[in-house]
Every structure is written in structure tokens, then in C-alpha cells.
PDB file of C-alpha atoms in Angstrom:
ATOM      1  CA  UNK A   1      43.542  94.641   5.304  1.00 94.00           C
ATOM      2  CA  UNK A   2      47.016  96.061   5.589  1.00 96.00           C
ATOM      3  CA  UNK A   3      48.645  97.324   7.990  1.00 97.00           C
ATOM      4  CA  UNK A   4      47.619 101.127   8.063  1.00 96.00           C
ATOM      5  CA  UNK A   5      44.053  99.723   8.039  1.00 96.00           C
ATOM      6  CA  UNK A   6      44.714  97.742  11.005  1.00 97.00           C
ATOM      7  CA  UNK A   7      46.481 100.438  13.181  1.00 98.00           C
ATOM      8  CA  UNK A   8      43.537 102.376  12.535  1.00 97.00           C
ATOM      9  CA  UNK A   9      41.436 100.130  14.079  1.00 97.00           C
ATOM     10  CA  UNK A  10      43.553  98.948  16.942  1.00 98.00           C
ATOM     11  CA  UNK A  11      43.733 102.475  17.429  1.00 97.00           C
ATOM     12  CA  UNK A  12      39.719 102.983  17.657  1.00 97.00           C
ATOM     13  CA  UNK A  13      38.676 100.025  19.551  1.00 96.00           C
ATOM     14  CA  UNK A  14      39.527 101.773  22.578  1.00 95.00           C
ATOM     15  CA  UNK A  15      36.555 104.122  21.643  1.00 96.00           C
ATOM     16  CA  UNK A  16      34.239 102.036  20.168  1.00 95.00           C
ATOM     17  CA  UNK A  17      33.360  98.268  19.487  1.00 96.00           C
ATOM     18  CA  UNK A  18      34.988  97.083  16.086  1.00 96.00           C
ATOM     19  CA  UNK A  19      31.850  95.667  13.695  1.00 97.00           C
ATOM     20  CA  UNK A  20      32.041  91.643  13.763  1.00 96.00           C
ATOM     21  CA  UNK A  21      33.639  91.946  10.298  1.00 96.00           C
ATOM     22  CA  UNK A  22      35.863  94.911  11.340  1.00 97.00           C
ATOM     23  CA  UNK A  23      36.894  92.273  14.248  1.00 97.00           C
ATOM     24  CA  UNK A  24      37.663  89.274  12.083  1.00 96.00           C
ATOM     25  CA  UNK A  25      39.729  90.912   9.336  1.00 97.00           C
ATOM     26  CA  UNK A  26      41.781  92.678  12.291  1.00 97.00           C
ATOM     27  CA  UNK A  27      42.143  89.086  14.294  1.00 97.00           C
ATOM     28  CA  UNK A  28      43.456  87.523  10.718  1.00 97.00           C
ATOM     29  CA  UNK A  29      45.443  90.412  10.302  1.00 97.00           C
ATOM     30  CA  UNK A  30      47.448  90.450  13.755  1.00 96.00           C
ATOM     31  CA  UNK A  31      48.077  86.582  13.295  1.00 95.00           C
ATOM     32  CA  UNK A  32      49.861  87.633  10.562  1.00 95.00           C
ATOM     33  CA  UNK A  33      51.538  90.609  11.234  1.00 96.00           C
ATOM     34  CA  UNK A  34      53.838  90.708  14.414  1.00 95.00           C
ATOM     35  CA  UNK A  35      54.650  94.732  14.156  1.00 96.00           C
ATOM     36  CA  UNK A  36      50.863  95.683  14.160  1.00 97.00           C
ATOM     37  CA  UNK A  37      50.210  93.021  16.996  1.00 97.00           C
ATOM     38  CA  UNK A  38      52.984  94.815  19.042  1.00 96.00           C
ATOM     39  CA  UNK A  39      51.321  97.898  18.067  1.00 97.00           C
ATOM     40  CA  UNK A  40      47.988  96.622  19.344  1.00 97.00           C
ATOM     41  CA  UNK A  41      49.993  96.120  22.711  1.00 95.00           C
ATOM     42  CA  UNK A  42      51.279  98.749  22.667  1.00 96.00           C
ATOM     43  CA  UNK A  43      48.070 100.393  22.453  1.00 97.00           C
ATOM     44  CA  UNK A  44      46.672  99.120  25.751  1.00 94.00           C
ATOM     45  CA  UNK A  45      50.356 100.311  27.184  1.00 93.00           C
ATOM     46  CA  UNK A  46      49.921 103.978  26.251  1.00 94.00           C
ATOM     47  CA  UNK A  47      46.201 103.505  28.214  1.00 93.00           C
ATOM     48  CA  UNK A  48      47.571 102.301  31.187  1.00 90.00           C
ATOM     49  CA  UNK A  49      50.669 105.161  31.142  1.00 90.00           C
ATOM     50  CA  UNK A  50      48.576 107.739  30.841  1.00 88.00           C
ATOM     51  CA  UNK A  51      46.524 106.153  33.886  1.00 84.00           C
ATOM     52  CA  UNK A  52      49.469 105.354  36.308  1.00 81.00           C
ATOM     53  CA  UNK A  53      51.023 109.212  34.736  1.00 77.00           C
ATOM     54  CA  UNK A  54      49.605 111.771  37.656  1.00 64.00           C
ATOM     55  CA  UNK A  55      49.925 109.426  40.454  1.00 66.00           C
ATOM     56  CA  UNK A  56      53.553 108.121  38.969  1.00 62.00           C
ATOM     57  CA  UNK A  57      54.944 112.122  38.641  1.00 57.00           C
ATOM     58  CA  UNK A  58      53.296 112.844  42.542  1.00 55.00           C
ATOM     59  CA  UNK A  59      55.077 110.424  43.886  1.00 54.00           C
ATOM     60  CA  UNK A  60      58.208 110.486  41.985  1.00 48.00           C
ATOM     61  CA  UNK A  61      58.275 113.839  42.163  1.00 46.00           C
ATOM     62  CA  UNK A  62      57.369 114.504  45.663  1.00 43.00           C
ATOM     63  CA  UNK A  63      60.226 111.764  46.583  1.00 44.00           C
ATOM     64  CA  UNK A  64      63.030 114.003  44.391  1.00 42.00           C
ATOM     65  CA  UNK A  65      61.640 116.471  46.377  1.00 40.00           C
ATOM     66  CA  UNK A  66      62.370 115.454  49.553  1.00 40.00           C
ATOM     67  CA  UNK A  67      65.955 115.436  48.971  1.00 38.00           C
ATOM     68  CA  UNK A  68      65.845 119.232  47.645  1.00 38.00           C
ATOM     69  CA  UNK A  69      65.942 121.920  50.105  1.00 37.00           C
ATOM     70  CA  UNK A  70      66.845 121.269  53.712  1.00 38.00           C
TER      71      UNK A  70
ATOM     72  CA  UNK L   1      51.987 102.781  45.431  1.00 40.00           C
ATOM     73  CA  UNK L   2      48.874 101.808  47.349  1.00 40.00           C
ATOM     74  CA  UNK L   3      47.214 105.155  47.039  1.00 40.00           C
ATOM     75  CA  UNK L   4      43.860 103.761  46.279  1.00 40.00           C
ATOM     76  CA  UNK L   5      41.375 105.664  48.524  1.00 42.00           C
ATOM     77  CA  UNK L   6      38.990 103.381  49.868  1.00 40.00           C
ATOM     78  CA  UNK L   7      37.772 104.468  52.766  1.00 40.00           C
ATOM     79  CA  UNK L   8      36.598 101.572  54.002  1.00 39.00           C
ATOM     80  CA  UNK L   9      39.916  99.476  54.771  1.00 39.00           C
ATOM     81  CA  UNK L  10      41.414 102.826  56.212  1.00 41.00           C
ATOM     82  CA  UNK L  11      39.381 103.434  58.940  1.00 40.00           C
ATOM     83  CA  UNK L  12      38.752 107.225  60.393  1.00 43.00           C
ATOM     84  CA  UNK L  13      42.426 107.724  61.110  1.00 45.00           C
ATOM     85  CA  UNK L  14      43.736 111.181  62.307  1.00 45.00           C
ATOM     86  CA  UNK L  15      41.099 114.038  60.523  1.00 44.00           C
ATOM     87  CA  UNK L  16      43.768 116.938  60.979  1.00 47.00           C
ATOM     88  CA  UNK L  17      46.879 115.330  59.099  1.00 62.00           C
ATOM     89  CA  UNK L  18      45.594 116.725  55.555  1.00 67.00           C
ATOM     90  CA  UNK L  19      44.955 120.180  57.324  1.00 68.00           C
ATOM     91  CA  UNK L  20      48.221 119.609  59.042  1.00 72.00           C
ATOM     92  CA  UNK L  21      49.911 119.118  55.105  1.00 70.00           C
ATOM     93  CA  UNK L  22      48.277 122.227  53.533  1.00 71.00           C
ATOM     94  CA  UNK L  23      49.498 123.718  55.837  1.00 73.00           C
ATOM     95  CA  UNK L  24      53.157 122.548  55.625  1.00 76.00           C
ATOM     96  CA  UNK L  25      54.357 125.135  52.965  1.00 79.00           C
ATOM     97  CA  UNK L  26      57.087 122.811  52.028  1.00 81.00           C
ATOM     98  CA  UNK L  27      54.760 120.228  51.005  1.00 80.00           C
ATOM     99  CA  UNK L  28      52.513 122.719  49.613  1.00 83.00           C
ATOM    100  CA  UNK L  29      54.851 124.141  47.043  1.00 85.00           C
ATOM    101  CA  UNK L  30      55.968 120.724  45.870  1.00 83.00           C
ATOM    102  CA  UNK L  31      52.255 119.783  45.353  1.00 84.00           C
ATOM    103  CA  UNK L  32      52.150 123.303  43.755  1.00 89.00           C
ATOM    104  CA  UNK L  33      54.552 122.078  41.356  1.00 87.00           C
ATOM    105  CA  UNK L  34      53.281 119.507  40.199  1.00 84.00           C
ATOM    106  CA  UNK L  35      50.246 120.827  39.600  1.00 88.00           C
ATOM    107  CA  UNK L  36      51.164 123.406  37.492  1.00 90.00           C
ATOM    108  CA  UNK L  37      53.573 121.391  35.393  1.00 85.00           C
ATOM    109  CA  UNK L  38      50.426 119.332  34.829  1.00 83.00           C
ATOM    110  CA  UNK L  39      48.002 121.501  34.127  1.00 87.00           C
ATOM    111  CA  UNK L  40      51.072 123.574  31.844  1.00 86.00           C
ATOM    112  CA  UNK L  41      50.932 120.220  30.147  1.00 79.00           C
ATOM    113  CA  UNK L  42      47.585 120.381  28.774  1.00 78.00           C
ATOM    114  CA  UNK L  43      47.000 123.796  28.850  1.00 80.00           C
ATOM    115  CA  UNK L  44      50.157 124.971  27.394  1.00 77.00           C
ATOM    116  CA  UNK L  45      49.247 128.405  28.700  1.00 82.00           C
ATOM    117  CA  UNK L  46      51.304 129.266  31.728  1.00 87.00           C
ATOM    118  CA  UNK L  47      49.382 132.103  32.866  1.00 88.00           C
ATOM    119  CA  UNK L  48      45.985 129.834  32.548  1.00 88.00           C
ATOM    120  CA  UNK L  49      47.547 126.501  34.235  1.00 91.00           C
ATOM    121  CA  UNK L  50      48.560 128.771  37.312  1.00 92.00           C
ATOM    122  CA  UNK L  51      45.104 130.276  37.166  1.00 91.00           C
ATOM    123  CA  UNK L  52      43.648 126.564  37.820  1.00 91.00           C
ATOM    124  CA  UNK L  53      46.040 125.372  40.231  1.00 92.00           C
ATOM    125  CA  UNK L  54      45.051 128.202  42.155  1.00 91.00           C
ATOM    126  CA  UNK L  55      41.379 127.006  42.039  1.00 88.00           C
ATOM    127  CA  UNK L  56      41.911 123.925  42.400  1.00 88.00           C
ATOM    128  CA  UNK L  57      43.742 124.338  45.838  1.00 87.00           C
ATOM    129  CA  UNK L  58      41.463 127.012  46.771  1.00 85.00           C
ATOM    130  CA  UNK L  59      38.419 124.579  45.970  1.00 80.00           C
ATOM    131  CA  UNK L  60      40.940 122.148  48.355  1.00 77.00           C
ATOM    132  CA  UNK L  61      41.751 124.076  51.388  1.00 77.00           C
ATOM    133  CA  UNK L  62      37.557 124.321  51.840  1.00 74.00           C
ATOM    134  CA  UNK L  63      36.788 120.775  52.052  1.00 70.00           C
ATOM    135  CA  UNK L  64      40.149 119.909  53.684  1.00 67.00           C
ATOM    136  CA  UNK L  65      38.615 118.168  56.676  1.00 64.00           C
ATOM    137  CA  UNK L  66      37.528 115.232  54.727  1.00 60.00           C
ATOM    138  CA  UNK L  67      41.171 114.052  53.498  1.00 59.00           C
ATOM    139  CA  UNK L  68      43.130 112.077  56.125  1.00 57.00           C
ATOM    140  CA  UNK L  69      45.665 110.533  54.297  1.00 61.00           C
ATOM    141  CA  UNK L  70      48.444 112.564  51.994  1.00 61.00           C
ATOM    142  CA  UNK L  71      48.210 109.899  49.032  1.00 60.00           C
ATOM    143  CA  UNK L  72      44.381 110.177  49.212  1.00 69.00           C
ATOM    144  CA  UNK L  73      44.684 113.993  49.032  1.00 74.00           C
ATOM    145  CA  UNK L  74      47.152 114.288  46.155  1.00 76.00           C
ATOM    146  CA  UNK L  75      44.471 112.050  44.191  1.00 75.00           C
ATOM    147  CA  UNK L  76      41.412 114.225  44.845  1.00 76.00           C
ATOM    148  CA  UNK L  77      43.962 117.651  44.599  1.00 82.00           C
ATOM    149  CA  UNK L  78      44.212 116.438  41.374  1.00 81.00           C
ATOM    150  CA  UNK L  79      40.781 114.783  40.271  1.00 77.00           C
ATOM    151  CA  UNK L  80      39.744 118.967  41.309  1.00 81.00           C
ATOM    152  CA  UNK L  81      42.552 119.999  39.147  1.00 85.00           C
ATOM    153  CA  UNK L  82      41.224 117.975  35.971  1.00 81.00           C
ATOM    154  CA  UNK L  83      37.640 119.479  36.413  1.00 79.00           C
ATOM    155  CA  UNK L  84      39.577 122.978  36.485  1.00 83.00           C
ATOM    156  CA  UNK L  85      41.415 122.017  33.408  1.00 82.00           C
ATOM    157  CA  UNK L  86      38.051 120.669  31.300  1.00 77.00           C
ATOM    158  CA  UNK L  87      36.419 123.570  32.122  1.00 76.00           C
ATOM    159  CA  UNK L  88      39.439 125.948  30.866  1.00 79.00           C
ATOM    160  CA  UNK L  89      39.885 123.714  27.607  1.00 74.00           C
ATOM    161  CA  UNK L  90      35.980 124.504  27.166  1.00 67.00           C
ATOM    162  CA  UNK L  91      36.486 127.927  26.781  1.00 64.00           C
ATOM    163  CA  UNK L  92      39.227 127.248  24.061  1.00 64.00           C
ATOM    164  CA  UNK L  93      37.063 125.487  21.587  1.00 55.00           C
ATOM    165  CA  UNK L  94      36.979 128.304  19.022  1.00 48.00           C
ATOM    166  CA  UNK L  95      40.663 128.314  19.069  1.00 50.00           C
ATOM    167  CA  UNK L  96      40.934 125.412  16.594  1.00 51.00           C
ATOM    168  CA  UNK L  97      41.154 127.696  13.841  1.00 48.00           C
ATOM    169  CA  UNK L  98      40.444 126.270  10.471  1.00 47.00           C
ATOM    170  CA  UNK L  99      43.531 127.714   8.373  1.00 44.00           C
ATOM    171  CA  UNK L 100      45.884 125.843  10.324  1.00 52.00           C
ATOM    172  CA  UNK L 101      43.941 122.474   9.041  1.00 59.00           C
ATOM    173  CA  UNK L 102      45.962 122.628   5.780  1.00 61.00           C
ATOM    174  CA  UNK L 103      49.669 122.576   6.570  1.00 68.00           C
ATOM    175  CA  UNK L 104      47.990 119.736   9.337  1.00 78.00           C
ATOM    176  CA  UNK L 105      46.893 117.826   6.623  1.00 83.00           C
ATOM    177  CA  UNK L 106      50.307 117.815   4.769  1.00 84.00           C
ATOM    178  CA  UNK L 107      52.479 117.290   7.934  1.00 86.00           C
ATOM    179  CA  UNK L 108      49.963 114.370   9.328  1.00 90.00           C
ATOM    180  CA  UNK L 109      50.422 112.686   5.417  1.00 89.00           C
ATOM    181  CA  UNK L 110      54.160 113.035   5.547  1.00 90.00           C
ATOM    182  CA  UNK L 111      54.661 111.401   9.102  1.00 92.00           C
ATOM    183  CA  UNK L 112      52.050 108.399   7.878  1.00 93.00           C
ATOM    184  CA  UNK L 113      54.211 108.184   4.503  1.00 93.00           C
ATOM    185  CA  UNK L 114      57.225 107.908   6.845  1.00 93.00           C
ATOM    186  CA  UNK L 115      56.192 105.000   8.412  1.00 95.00           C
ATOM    187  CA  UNK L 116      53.570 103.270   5.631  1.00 96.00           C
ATOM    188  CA  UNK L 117      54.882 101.879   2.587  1.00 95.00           C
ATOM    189  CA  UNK L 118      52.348 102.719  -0.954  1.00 93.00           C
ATOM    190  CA  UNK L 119      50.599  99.444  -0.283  1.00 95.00           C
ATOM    191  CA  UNK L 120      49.883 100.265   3.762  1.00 95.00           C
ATOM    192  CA  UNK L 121      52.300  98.391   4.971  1.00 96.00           C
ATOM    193  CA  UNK L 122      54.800  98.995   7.585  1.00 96.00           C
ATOM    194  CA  UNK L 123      58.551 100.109   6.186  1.00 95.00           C
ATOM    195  CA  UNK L 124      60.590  97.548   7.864  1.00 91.00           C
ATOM    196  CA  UNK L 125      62.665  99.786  10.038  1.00 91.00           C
ATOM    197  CA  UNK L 126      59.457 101.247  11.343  1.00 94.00           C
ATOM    198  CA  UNK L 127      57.942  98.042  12.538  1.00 95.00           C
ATOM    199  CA  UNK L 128      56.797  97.867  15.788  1.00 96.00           C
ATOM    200  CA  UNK L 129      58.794  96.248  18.421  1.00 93.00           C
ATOM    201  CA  UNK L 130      57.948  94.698  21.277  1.00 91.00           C
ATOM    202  CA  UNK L 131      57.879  96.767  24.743  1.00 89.00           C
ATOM    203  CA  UNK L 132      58.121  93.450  26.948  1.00 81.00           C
ATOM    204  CA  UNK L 133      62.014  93.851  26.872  1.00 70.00           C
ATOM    205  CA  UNK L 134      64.011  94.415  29.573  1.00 67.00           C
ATOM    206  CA  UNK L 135      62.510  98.553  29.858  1.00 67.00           C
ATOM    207  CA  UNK L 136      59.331  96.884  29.490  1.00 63.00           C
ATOM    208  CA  UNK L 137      57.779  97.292  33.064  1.00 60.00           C
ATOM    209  CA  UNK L 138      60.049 100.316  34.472  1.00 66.00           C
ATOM    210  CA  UNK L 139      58.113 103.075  35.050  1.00 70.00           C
ATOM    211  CA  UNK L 140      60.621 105.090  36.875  1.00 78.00           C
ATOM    212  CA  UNK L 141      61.500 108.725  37.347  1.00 79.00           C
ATOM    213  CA  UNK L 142      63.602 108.651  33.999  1.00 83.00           C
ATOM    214  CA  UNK L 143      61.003 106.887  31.805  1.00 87.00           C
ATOM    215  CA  UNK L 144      58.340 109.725  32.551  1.00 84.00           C
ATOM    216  CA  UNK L 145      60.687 112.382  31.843  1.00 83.00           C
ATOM    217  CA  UNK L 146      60.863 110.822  28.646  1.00 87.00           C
ATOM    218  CA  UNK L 147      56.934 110.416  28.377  1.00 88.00           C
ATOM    219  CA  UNK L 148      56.732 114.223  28.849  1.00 84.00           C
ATOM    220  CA  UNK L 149      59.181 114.989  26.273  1.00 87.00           C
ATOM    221  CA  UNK L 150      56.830 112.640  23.700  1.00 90.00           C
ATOM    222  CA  UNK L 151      53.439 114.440  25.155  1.00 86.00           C
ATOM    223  CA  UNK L 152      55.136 118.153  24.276  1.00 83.00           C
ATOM    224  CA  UNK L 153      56.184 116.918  21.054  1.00 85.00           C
ATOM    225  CA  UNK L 154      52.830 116.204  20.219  1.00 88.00           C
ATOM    226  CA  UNK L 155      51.038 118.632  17.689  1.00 86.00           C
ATOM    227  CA  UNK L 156      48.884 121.015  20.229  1.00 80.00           C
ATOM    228  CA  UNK L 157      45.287 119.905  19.177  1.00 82.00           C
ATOM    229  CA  UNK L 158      46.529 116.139  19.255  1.00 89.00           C
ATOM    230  CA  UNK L 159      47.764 116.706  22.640  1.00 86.00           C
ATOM    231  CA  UNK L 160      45.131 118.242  23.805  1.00 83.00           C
ATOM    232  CA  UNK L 161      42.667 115.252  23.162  1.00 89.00           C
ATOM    233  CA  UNK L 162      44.477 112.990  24.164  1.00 91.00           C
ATOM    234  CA  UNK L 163      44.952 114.099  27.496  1.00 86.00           C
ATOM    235  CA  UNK L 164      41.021 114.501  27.794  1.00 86.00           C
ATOM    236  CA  UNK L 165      40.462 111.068  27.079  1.00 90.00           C
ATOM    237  CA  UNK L 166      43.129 109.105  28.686  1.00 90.00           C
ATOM    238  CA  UNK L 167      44.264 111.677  31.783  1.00 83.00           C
ATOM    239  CA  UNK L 168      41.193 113.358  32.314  1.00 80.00           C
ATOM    240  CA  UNK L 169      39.208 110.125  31.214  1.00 83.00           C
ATOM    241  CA  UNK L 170      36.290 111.553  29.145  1.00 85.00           C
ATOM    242  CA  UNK L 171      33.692 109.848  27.419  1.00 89.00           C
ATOM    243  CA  UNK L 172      34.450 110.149  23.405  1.00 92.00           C
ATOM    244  CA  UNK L 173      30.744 112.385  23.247  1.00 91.00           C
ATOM    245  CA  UNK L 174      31.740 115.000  25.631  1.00 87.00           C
ATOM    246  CA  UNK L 175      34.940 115.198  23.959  1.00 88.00           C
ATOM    247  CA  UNK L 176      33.367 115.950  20.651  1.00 90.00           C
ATOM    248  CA  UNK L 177      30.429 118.046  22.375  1.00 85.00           C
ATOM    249  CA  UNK L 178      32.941 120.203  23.964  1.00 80.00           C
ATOM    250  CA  UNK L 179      35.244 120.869  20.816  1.00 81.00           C
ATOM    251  CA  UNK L 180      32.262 120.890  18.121  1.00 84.00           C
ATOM    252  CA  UNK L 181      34.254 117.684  16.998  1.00 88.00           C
ATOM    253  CA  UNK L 182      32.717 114.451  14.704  1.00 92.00           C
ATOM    254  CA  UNK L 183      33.456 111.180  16.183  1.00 94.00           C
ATOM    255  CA  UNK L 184      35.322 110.427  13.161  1.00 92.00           C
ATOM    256  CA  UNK L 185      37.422 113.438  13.665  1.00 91.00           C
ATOM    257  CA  UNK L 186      37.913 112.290  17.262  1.00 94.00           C
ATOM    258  CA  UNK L 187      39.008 108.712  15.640  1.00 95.00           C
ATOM    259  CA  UNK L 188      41.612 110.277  13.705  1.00 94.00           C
ATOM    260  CA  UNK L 189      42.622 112.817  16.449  1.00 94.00           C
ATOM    261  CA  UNK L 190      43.328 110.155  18.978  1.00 96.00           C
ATOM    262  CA  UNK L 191      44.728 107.689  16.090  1.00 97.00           C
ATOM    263  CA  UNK L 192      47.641 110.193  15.127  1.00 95.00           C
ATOM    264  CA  UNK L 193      48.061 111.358  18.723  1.00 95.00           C
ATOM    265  CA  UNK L 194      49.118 107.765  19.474  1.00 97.00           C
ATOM    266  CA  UNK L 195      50.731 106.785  16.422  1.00 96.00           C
ATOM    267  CA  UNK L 196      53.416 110.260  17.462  1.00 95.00           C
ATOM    268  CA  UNK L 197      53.608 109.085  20.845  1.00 95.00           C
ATOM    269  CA  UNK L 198      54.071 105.069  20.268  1.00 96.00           C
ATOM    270  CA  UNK L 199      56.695 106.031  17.884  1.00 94.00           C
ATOM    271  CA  UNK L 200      58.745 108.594  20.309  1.00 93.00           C
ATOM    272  CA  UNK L 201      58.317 106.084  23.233  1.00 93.00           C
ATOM    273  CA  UNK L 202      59.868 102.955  21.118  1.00 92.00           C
ATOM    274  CA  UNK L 203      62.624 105.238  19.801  1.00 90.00           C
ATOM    275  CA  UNK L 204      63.543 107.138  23.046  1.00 89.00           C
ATOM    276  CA  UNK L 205      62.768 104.571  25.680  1.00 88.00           C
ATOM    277  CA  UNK L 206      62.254 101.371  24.408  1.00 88.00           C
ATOM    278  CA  UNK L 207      64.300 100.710  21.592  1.00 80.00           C
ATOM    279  CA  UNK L 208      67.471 102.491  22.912  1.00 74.00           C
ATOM    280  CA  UNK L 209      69.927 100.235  24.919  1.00 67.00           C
ATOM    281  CA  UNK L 210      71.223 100.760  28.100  1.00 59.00           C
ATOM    282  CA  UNK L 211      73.579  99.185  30.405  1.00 53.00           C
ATOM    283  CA  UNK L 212      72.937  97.652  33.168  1.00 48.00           C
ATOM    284  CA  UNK L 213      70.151  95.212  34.163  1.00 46.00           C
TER     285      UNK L 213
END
């Protein structure tokens, strides 16, 4: 497995359950490879953004806008 | 923070204050705002995103009486707003045209050759980092201007499913269902969609030092 193979599949477990063998090559892989296990991560990072991303701008946003306009 | 709405540790506090805030046209327009800029986000159609902001607080001033707390009625403004935006996006379907798919192809192979080497390997300067440095955890006002700035600079069809599945939340089938899409199409949607964005976050956010603690 290299590492485009890998992304690929970091990338898609967070749509559907890797095969057993899919799993193990990807678990050898990562021990093996620090830039796709930061990418894998990073993966779950860009998940949790995009969760925290409405509520995060509403409230930033709405506190910003406090301070405009008397 | 603590915007969760669970009704049960809240209590039946005052049942006008979310009337009271719709009312409140300073509040209103902010909430406006936001909206719009959201929905402009995944619509990128600024007649269309008004169009469902307007629905969407319509479809909110009706059922008003329910909503006690402002947190708990920016979450459901906007859980109304994403329904609004699905159902716009449905109408769009056909306009994935299939001559476009070509120059895709070539631009999608030239930003995987910039960061691949022949044999599938990373190039070294495009390694991955690590996000757990020091703007690891800061979500602040500055980081999500930044986020923004990756989202737009996403090709439109990327952008647009990604938002459906990790904003709006959908399922991968009603995704595909509602933009005649294979799952392995989906796969490789969502797989460039995050390769652009992981790349534009590590270079403009976390990768770039700053002063400061």
C-alpha cells in the first residue's frame, strides 16, 4: 500500500467500513508512515470543523456584531 | 458554547424571549447575515441563498412560540435553513454537466501529481504535519475566516458535497440519490474535496507561524 492508497481509504472510512484486509494493510501502513497518520487525524479534524462550523460563525459572528452599530 | 438544546435541564423558562428576539430587528439582521453567508456558501447563488433564508425565517416566525432560549433558536433557525438548502441543491442536479468532467479530470490529476510522487508516495514537502501544534485547538474568529477562504476555493461540485455530508449531515445514499451519483463517485468526490481543504488548512492556518502564544 502506498501512500495515495492509504489517503484514499482514510478518506472513505468515514463513509463506509474498510474490508478486514482493507483495515490491516491501512493499520501496517500508518505505523509506518507518520504524514498519512497525521492525515488520518486530520481527517477526523475536518469532521469535527465542519460540525462545530455553523454554531462557531453564530456565535462569533453575532459577538463581532455586537460591537457594530450602536 | 453550551448551546445544546435539551429541554429537559432547561426547564420552561420565559416562552416570549424568542418572540421577543425576532422581533428585535437588530438581532434579526445579524441572524439574517449569517444565514445568507451560509446558505451563499453552498449555494453559491446569491439570489437563491436569499430566497431560502427568507423561508427559512418565514418557516421560523410560525412556530416561534416553541424557542425560549436565543442559542436554542439560532440552532433550529439553522437546522430549517439546511432543509431549505437540500431541497434547493435538489433542484440543481442536472446542473453537473458532463463536458466540464474533462478539464476536471486533468486539473484533479495535476493537484494529486503535486502532492504524490510516481510510486504514490508523499513528496516530502507535502507531507502531512501534525495539527496538535500550538494552532491546534483554536477555533477562533480568525481560523474560520480562513476555513471559508479553503471551502470557496474548493472546485463547485466538490464543495457542494461536502457540505451535504459534513454540514448538512446526509447519509452517503441520499447524497448519491439526490445527484444521480455512484457511491464510488461519492468516494472520490468527498476524497478530493478533503484532500483541497486539508492541504489549504495546513498551509494557511496550521503550518504558518505566528507570534505570540
Amino acid at each position: 500500500m502506498n501512500c495515495k492508497q492509504a489517503t484514499r481509504l482514510l478518506s472513505e472510512r468515514q463513509e463506509r467500513t474498510l474490508s478486514r484486509k482493507e483495515q490491516m494493510a491501512l493499520k501496517i501502513h500508518i505505523m509506518v508512515c507518520r504524514g498519512c497518520r497525521n492525515f488520518g487525524d486530520q481527517m477526523t479534524a475536518l469532521r469535527s470543523f465542519s460540525k462545530s462550523y455553523s454554531k462557531a460563525r453564530a456565535s462569533t459572528d453575532h459577538n463581532a456584531g455586537d460591537k457594530n452599530e450602536p | 458554547m453550551n448551546y445544546a438544546p435539551t429541554s429537559a435541564q432547561q426547564g420552561p423558562d420565559n416562552p416570549t424571549s424568542a418572540s421577543e428576539l425576532l422581533a428585535d430587528s437588530q438581532f434579526l439582521q445579524e441572524l439574517r447575515r449569517q444565514m445568507v453567508k451560509f446558505a451563499r456558501l453552498q449555494l453559491q447563488d446569491d439570489d437563491q441563498a436569499e430566497d431560502v433564508v427568507q423561508e427559512a425565517l418565514a418557516g421560523a416566525m410560525k412556530n416561534v412560540g416553541s424557542f425560549a432560549r436565543k442559542s436554542a433558536l439560532k440552532t433550529w433557525v439553522f437546522s430549517i435553513l439546511k432543509y431549505k438548502i437540500v431541497d434547493a441543491l435538489r433542484y440543481r442536479q442536472r446542473i453537473i454537466v458532463t463536458s466540464e468532467l474533462a478539464d476536471d479530470e486533468q486539473r484533479e490529476q495535476q493537484f494529486m501529481d503535486s502532492l504524490f510522487k510516481s510510486n504514490g508516495h508523499w513528496h516530502s514537502a507535502e507531507r502531512p504535519s501534525s495539527w496538535n501544534g500550538p494552532q491546534g485547538g483554536v477555533q477562533s474568529e480568525h481560523f474560520w475566516r480562513v476555513f471559508d477562504a479553503c471551502l470557496n476555493g474548493l472546485p463547485e461540485k466538490q464543495a457542494r458535497v461536502f457540505m451535504m455530508r459534513e454540514f448538512v449531515e446526509l447519509e452517503s445514499e441520499e447524497i448519491c440519490e439526490q445527484l444521480a451519483l455512484t457511491t464510488s463517485n461519492l468516494h472520490v468526490i468527498l476524497y478530493r474535496a478533503r484532500m483541497r481543504l486539508r492541504e489549504c488548512l495546513e498551509n494557511n492556518w496550521f503550518d504558518v507561524p505566528r507570534e505570540g502564544p
